[in-house]
Coordinates of C-alpha atoms and ligand atoms in Angstrom, one line a residue:
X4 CA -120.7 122.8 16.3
X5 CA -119.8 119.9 14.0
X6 CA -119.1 117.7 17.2
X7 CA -121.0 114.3 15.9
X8 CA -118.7 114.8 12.7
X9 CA -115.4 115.3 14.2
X10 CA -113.2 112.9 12.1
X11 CA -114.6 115.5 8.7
X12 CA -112.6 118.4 11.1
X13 CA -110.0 116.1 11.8
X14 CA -109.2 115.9 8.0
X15 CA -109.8 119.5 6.9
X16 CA -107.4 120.3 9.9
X17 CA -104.5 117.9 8.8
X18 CA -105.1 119.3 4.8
X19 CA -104.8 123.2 6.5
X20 CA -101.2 122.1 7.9
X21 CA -100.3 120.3 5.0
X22 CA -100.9 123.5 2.6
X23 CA -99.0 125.4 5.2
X24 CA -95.7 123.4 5.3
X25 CA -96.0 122.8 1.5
X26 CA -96.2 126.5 0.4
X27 CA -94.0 127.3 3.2
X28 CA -90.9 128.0 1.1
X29 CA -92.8 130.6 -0.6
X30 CA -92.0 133.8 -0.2
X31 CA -95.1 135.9 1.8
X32 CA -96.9 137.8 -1.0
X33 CA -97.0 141.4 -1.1
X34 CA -100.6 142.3 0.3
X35 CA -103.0 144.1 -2.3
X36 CA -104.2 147.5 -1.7
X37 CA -107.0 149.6 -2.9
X38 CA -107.0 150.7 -6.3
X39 CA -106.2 154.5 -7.6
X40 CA -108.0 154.4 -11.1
X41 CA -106.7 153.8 -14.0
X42 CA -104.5 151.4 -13.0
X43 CA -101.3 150.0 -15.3
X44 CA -101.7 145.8 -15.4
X45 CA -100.1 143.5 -17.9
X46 CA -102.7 141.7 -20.0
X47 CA -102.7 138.4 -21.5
X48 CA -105.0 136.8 -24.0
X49 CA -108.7 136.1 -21.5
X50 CA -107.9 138.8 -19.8
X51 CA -105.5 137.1 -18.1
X52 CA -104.1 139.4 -15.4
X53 CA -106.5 142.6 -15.9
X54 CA -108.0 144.0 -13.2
X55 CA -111.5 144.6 -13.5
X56 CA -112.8 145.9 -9.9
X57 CA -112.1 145.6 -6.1
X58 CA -113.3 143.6 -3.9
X59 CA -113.6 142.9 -0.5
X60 CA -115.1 139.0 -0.8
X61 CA -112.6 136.7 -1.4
X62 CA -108.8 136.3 -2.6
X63 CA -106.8 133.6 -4.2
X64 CA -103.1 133.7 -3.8
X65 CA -101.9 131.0 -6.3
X66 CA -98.4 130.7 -5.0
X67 CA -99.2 129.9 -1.4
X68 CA -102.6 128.4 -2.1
X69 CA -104.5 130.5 -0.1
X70 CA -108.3 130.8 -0.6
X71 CA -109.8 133.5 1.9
X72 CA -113.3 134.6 2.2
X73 CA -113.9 137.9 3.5
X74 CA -110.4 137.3 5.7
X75 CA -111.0 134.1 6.9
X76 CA -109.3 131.2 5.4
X77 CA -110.9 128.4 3.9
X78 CA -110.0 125.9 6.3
X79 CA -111.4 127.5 9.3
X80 CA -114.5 128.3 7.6
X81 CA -114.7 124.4 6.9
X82 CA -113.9 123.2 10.0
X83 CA -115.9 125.6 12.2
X84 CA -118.6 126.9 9.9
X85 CA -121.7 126.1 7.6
X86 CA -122.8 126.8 4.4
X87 CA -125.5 129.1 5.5
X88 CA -122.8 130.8 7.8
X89 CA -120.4 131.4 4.8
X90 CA -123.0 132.4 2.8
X91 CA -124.1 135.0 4.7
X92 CA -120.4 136.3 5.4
X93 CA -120.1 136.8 1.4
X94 CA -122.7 138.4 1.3
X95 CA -123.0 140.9 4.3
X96 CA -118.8 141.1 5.4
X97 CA -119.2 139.5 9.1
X98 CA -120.1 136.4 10.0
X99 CA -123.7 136.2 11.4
X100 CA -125.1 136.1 15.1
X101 CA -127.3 133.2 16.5
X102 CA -130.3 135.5 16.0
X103 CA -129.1 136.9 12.5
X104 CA -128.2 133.0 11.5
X105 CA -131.6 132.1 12.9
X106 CA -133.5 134.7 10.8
X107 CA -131.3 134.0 7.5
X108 CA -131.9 130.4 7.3
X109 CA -135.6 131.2 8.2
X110 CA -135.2 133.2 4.9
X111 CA -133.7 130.2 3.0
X112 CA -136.5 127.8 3.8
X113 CA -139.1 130.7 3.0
X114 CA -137.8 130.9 -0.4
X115 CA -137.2 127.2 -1.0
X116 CA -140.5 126.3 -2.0
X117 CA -140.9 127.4 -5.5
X118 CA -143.7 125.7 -6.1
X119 CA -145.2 127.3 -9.1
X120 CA -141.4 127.2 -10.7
X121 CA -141.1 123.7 -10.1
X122 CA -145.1 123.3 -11.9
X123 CA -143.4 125.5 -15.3
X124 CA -140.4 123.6 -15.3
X125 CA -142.2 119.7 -14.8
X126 CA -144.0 121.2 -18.2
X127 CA -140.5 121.4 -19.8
X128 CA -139.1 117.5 -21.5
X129 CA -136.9 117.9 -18.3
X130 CA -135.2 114.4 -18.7
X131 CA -134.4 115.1 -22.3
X132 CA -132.1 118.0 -20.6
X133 CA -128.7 118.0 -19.4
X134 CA -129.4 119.3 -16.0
X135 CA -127.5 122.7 -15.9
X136 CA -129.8 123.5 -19.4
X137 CA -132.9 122.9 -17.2
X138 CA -131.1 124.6 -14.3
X139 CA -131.0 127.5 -16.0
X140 CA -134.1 127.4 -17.6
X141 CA -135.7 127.1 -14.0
X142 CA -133.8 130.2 -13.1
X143 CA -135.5 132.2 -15.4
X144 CA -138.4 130.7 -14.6
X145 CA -138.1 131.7 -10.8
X146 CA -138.1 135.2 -12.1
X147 CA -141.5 134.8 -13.0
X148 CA -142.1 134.1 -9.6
X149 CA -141.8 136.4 -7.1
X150 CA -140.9 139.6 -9.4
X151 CA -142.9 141.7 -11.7
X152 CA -139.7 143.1 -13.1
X153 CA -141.1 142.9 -16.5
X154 CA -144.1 144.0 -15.9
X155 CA -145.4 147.7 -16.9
X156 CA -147.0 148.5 -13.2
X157 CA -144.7 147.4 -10.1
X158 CA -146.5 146.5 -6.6
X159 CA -145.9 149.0 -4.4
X160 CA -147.6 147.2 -1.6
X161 CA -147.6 144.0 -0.1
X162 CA -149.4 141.2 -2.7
X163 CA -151.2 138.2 -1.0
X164 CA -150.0 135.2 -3.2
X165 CA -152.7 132.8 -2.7
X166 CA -151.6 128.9 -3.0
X167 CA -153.5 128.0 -6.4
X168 CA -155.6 124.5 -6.5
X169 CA -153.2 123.5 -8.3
X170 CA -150.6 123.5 -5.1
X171 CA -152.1 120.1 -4.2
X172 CA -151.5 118.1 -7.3
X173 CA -150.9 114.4 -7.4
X174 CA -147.6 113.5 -6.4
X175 CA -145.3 110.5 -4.7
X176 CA -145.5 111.5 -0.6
X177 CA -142.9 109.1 -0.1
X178 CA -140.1 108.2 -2.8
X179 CA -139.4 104.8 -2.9
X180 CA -142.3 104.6 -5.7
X181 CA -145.4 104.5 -3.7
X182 CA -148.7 104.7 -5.2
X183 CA -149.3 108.4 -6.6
X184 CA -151.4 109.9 -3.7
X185 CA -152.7 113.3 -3.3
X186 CA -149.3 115.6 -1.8
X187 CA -150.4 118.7 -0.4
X188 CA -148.0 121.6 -1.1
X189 CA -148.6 122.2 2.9
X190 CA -151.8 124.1 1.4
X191 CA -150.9 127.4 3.2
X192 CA -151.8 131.3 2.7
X193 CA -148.4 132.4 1.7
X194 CA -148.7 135.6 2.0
X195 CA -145.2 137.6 0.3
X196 CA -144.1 141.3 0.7
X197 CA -142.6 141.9 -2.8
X198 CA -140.7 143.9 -1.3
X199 CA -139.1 146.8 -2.8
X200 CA -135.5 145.0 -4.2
X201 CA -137.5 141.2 -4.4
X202 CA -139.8 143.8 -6.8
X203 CA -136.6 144.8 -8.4
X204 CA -134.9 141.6 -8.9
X205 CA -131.8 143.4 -7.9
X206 CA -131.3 143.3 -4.2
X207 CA -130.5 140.7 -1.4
X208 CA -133.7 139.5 -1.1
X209 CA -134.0 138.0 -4.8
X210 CA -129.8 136.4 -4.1
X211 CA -131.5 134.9 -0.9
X212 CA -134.1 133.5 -3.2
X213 CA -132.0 132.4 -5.6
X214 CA -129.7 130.5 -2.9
X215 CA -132.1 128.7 -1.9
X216 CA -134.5 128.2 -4.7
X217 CA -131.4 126.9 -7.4
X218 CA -130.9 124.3 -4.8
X219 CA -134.6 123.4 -4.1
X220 CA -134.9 123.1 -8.5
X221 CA -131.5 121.4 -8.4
X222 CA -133.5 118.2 -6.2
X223 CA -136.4 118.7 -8.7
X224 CA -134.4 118.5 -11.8
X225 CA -132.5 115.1 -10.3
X226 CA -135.8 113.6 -9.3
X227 CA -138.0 114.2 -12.8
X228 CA -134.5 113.5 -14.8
X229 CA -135.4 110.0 -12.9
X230 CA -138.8 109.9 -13.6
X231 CA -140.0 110.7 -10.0
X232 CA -141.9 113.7 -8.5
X233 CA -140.4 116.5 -6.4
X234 CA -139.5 115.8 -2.9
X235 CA -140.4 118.4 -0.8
X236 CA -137.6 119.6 1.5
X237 CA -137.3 118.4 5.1
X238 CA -137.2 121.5 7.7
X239 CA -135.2 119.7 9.7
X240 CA -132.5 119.1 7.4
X241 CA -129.9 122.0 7.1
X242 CA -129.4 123.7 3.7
X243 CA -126.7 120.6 2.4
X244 CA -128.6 118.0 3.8
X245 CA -131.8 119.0 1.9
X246 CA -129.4 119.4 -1.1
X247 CA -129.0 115.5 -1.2
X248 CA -132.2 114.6 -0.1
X249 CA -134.4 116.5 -2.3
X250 CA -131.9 115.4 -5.2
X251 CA -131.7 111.8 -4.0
X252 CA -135.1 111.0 -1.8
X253 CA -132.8 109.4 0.9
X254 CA -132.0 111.0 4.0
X255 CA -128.5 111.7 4.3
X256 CA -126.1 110.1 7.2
X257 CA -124.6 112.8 9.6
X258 CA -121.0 112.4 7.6
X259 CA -122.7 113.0 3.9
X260 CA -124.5 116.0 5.2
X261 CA -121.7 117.4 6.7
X262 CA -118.9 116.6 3.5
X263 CA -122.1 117.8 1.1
X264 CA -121.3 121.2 3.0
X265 CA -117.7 121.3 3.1
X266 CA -117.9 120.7 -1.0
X267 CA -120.3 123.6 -1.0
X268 CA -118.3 125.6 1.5
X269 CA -115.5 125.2 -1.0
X270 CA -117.3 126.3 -4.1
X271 CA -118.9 129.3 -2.7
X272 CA -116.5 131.7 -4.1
X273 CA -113.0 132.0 -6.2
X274 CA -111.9 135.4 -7.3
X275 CA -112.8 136.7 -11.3
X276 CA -113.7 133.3 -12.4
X277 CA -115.1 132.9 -16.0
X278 CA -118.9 132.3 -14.4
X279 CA -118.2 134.8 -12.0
X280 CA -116.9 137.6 -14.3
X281 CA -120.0 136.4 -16.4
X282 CA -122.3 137.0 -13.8
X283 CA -121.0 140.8 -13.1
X284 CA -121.0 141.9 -17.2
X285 CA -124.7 140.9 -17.1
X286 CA -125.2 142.6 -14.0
X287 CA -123.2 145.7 -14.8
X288 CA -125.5 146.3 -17.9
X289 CA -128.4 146.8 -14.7
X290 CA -130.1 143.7 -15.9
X291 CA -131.0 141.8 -13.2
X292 CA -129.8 139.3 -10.7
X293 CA -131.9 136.2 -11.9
X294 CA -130.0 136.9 -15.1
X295 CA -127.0 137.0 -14.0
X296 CA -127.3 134.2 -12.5
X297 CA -128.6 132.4 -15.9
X298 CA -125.5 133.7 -17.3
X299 CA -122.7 132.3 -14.5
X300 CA -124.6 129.0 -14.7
X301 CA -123.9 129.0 -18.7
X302 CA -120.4 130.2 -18.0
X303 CA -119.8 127.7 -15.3
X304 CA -121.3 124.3 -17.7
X305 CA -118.3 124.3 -19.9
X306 CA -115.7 121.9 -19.3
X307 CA -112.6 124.3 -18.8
X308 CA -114.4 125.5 -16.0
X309 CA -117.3 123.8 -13.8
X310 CA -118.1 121.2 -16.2
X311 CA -114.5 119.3 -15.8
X312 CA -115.5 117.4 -12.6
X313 CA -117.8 115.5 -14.5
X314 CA -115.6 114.6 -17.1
X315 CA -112.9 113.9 -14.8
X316 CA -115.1 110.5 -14.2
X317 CA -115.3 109.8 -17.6
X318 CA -112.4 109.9 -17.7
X319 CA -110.8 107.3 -14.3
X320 CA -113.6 105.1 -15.9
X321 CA -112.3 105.4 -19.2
X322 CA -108.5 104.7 -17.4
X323 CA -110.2 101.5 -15.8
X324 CA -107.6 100.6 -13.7
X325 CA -104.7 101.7 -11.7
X326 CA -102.3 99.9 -13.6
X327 CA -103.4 101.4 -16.8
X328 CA -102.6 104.9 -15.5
X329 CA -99.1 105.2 -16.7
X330 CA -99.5 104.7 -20.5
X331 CA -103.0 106.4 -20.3
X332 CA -101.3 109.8 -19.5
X333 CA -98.1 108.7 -21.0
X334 CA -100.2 108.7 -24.7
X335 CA -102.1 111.9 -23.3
X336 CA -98.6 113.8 -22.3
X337 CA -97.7 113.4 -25.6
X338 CA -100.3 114.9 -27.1
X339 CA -100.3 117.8 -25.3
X340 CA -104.1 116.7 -24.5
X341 CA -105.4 118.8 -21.3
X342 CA -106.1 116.6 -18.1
X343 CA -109.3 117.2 -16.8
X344 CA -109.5 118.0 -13.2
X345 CA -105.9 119.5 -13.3
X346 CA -103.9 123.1 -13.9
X347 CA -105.3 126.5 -12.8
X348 CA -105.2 130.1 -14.2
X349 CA -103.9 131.1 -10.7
X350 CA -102.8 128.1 -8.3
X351 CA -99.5 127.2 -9.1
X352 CA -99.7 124.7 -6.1
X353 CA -102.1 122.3 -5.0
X354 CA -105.5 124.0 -5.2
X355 CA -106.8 124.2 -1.3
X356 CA -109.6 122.6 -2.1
X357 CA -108.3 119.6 -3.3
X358 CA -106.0 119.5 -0.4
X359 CA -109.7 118.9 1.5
X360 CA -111.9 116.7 -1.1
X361 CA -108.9 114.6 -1.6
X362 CA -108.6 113.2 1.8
X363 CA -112.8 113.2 2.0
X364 CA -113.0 111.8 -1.2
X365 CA -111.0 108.5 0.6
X366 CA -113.1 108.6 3.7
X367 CA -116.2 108.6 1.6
X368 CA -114.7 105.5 -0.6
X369 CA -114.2 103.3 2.3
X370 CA -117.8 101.5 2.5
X371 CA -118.8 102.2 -1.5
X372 CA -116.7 99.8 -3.8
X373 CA -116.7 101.3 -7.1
X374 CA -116.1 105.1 -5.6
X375 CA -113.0 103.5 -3.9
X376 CA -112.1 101.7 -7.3
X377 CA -112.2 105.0 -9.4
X378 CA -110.2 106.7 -6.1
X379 CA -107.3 104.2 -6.4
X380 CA -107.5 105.2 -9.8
X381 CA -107.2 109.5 -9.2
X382 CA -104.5 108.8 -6.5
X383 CA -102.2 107.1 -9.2
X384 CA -103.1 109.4 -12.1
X385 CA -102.5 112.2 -9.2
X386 CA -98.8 110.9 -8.6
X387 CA -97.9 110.7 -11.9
X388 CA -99.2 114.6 -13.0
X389 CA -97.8 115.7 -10.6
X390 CA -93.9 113.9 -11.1
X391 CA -94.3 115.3 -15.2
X392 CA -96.8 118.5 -15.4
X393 CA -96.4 119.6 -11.5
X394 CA -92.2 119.8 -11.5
X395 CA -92.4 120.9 -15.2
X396 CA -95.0 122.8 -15.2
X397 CA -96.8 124.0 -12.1
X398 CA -99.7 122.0 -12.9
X399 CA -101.7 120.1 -9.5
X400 CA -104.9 118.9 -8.7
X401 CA -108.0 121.9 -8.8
X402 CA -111.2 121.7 -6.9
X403 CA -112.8 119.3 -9.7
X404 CA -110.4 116.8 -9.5
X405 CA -112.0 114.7 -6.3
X406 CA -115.1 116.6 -6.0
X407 CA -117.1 113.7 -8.4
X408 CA -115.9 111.1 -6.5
X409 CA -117.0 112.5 -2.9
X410 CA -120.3 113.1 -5.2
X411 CA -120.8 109.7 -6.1
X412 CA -120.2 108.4 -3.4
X413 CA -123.5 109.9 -2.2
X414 CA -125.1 108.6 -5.3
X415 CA -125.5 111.9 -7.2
X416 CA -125.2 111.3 -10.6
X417 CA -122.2 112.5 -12.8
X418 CA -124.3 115.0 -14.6
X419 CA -125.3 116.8 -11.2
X420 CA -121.8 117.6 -10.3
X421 CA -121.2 120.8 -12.5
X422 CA -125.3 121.8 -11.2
X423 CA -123.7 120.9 -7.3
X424 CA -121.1 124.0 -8.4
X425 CA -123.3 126.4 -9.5
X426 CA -125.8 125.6 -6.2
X427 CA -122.5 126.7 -4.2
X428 CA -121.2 129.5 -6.2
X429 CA -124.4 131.3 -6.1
X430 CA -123.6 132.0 -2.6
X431 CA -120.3 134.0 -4.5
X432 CA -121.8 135.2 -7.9
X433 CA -124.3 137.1 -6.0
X434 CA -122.5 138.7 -3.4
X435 CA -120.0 140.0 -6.0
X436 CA -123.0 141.4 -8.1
X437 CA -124.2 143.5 -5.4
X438 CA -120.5 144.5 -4.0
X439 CA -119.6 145.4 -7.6
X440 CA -123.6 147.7 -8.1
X441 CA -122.9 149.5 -5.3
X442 CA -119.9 151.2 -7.6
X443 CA -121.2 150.1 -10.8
X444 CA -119.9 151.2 -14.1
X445 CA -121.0 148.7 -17.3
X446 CA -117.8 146.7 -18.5
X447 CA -116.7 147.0 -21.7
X448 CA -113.3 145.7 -22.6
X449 CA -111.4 146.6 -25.5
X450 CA -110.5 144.3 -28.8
X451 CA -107.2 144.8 -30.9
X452 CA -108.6 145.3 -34.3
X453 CA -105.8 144.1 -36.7
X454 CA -108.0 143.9 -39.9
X455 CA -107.6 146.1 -42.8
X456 CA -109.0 149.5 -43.2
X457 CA -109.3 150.5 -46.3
X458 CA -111.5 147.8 -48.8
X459 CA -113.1 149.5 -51.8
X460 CA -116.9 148.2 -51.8
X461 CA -117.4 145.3 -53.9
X462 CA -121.3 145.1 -55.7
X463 CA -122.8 141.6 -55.9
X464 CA -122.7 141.6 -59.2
X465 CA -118.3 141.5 -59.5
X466 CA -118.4 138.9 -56.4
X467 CA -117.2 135.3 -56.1
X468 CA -114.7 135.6 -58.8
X469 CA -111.4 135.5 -57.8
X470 CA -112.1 137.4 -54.1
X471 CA -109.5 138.2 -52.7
X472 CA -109.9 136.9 -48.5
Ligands
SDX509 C1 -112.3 125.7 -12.3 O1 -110.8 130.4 -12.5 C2 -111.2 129.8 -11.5 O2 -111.0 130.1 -10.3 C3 -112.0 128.5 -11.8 C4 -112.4 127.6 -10.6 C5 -113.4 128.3 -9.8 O3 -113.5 127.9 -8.6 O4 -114.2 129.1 -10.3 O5 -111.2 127.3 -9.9 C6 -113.0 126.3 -11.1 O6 -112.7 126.1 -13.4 C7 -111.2 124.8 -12.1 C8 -110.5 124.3 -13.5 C9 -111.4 123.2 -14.0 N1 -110.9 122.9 -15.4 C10 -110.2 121.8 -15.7 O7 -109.8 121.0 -14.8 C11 -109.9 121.6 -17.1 C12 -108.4 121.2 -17.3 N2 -107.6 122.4 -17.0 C13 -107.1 123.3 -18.0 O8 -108.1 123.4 -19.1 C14 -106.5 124.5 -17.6 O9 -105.6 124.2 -16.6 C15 -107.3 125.7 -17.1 C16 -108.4 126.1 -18.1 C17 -108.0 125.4 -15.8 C18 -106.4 126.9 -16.9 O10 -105.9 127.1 -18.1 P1 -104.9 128.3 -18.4 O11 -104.6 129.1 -17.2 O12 -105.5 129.1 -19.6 O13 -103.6 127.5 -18.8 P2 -103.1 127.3 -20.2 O14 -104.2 126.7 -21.0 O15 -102.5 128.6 -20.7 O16 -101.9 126.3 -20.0 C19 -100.6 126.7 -19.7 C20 -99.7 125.4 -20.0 C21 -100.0 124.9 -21.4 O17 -98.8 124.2 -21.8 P3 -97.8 125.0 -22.8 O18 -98.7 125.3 -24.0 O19 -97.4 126.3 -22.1 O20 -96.7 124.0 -23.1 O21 -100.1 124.4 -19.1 C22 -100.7 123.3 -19.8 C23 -101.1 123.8 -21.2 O22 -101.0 122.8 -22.1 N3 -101.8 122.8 -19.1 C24 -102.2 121.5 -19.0 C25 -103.3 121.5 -18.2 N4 -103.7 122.8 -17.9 C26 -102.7 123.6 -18.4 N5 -101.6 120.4 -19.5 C27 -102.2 119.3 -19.2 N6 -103.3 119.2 -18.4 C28 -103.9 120.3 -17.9 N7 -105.0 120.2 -17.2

């Protein structure tokens, strides 16, 4: 596996011993254990530090910097795995066969072309959208689709979906602008067991096609925010290499396919995130997994959280050059100003993720000018965080800090990266939604109420003079 890209192992190799002898003074943590309920934990303000389930999916250790997915680190699962390998090992515990990783990504194609999702969405002002506002428009939209969760009567039985007319509507076949020609939606009999969970919304069938169909709308969404038609996906492309050619209408090179699903192997999953935890309260309420969904990919948009990678070009462009990085964060230090890309609720070490996309992010620069300028740039800005915020105060480079620059190197747009995220982590929101159903139990939290008890009701009439607040 992975033999034509060896130099991409090479690298996530070297960043696995350099998180090992970096963290090696460290002492070993003291392994967590099942919970006896109620459990004592010390809260802080966002929860920080309650413990809201178990989980068997993934851990985050922040003092060593170790990611793990189902007990496998995240460097081996990089260097000797795929996407659609880790995917299914979040979801299902083990990682799959040659026959159950045949029949999986069989699955993912299946449920890749949402067609009539893509013909709702194209009647949305899509380019007038930030893309993760369209993204998770056309996740609600896939619900539409394929389940009749709303509806009063469900199909009990298998439905024969027939491709509409409208399948074959005039579209680009090729994308460098040809003239619009007729584009056949490969004008086939699809026929669809709804079956009993797809029916639901709820089980693995609709994560599967929500894996694979928030990907497939993440290419539309890229290629109508450019004024161009849909590609359809290329079978023979694996799940990241159709990522960037549906989004970008070019084939990808062996190496971008291949660093496109590292960066997603990364993302998959990362403990009670904000988008994560999102995900769960919607789900714990039995609502359903296309909602949950909708509600991590909100969660995940805002710049604390999966939105930062995009700012963090914004901001190396607004640095300009490396020479201006010293007074830039000097000026920024001062203020107290948050630097985007860097700190973590739980690494207080380099983020293992950022150990990889760093030293990708410089192989991808080396033939693409402008990516390498805005590299030079991170490097410095890197060195000097670190020297201040990373002796003082435990602050390093997180995942979003070189992610954009491996993206643009590829010639995704800036506004794609945080929509890149949520493709990846739907692999993780989804597996910790059904983990968490099996032993579900709604979350509601407490709030401190420290207002006053005891107001004597004032009528309209005797308001707005002199009110007391
Ligand atoms: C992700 O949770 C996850 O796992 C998220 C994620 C995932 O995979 O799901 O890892 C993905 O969201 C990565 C983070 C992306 N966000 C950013 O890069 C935005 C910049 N980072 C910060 O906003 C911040 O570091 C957070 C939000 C990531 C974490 O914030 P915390 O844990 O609430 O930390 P804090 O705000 O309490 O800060 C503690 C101290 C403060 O200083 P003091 O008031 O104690 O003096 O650290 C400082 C902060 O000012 N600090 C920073 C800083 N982050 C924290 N100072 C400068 N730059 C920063 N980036």
């Amino acid at each position: 596996m992975h033999e034509n890209t060896s130099e991409i192992t090479d690298i996530i190799l070297n960043a696995k011993e350099r998180a090992i002898k970096e963290t090696s003074r460290e002492p070993e943590p003291e392994l967590t254990k099942p919970i006896n309920w109620p459990v004592e934990c010390v809260v802080g303000p966002g929860l920080e530090g309650a413990i809201a389930c178990e989980t068997r999916i993934g851990y985050v250790n922040g003092s060593k910097g170790w990611l793990i997915y189902r007990g496998y680190n995240i460097f081996d699962l990089c260097a000797y795995a795929t996407f659609e390998e880790v995917s299914y090992l979040l979801m299902y515990g083990y990682l799959p066969s040659n026959t159950q990783l045949a029949a999986f990504k069989k699955k993912l194609v299946e449920y890749r072309s949402t067609h009539q999702t893509k013909r709702l969405l194209m009647s949305f002002p899509i380019e007038k959208m930030k893309p993760m506002a369209a993204l998770r428009l056309g996740t609600n939209l896939m619900r539409q689709e394929f389940t009749d969760v709303d509806s009063d009567n469900y199909l009990s039985n298998v439905v024969r979906i027939i491709a509409a007319d409208e399948d074959s509507i005039p579209m680009e076949t090729k994308p460098r602008g040809e003239e619009h020609a007729i584009y056949e939606f490969k004008r086939q009999q699809r026929e669809h067991m709804i079956k009993e969970d797809l029916k639901h919304a709820t089980g693995f069938e609709s994560c599967f096609h929500l894996l694979s169909g928030v990907a497939s709308l993440t290419g539309a969404i890229a290629r109508l925010r450019c004024g161009k038609m849909p590609v359809e996906h290329d079978p023979d492309l694996s799940f990241a290499g159709n990522l960037i050619f549906t989004m970008t209408g070019k084939k990808p090179t062996a190496i971008e396919e291949r660093i496109m699903d590292v960066s997603l192997i990364l993302h998959a999953d990362h403990g009670m995130n904000a988008s994560t935890f999102a995900a769960m309260v919607v789900a714990s309420t039995l609502s359903d997994v296309y909602l949950s969904v909708g509600a991590g990919i909100a969660a995940l948009q805002g710049p604390l959280h999966g939105g930062a990678n995009e700012r963090v070009i914004e901001m190396l462009q607004e640095i300009g050059n490396e020479e201006n990085v010293p007074a830039w964060f000097e000026k920024k230090h001062v203020k107290k100003e948050k630097i985007m890309g860097f700190g973590h609720r739980v690494y207080k070490s380099y983020d293992p993720r950022a150990l990889v996309l760093g030293p990708l992010a410089k192989y991808m620069t080396k033939e693409n000018k402008e990516s390498k300028r805005l590299y030079k740039i991170a490097k410095a800005l890197e060195k000097e965080v670190v020297k201040t915020l990373g002796a003082q105060k435990r602050i390093f480079p997180n995942v979003d800090f070189y992610s954009g620059i491996v993206y643009s190197s590829m010639g995704i747009e800036a506004d794609f990266f945080t929509p890149l995220f949520a493709v990846s982590r739907v692999a993780g929101w989804t597996a910790r939604v059904q983990e968490y159903l099996r032993n579900n139990r709604i979350f509601r939290p407490r709030a401190m109420y420290v207002g006053p008890y005891d107001k004597e009701f004032t009528f309209i009439e005797n308001r707005g003079r002199n009110i007391k607040t």
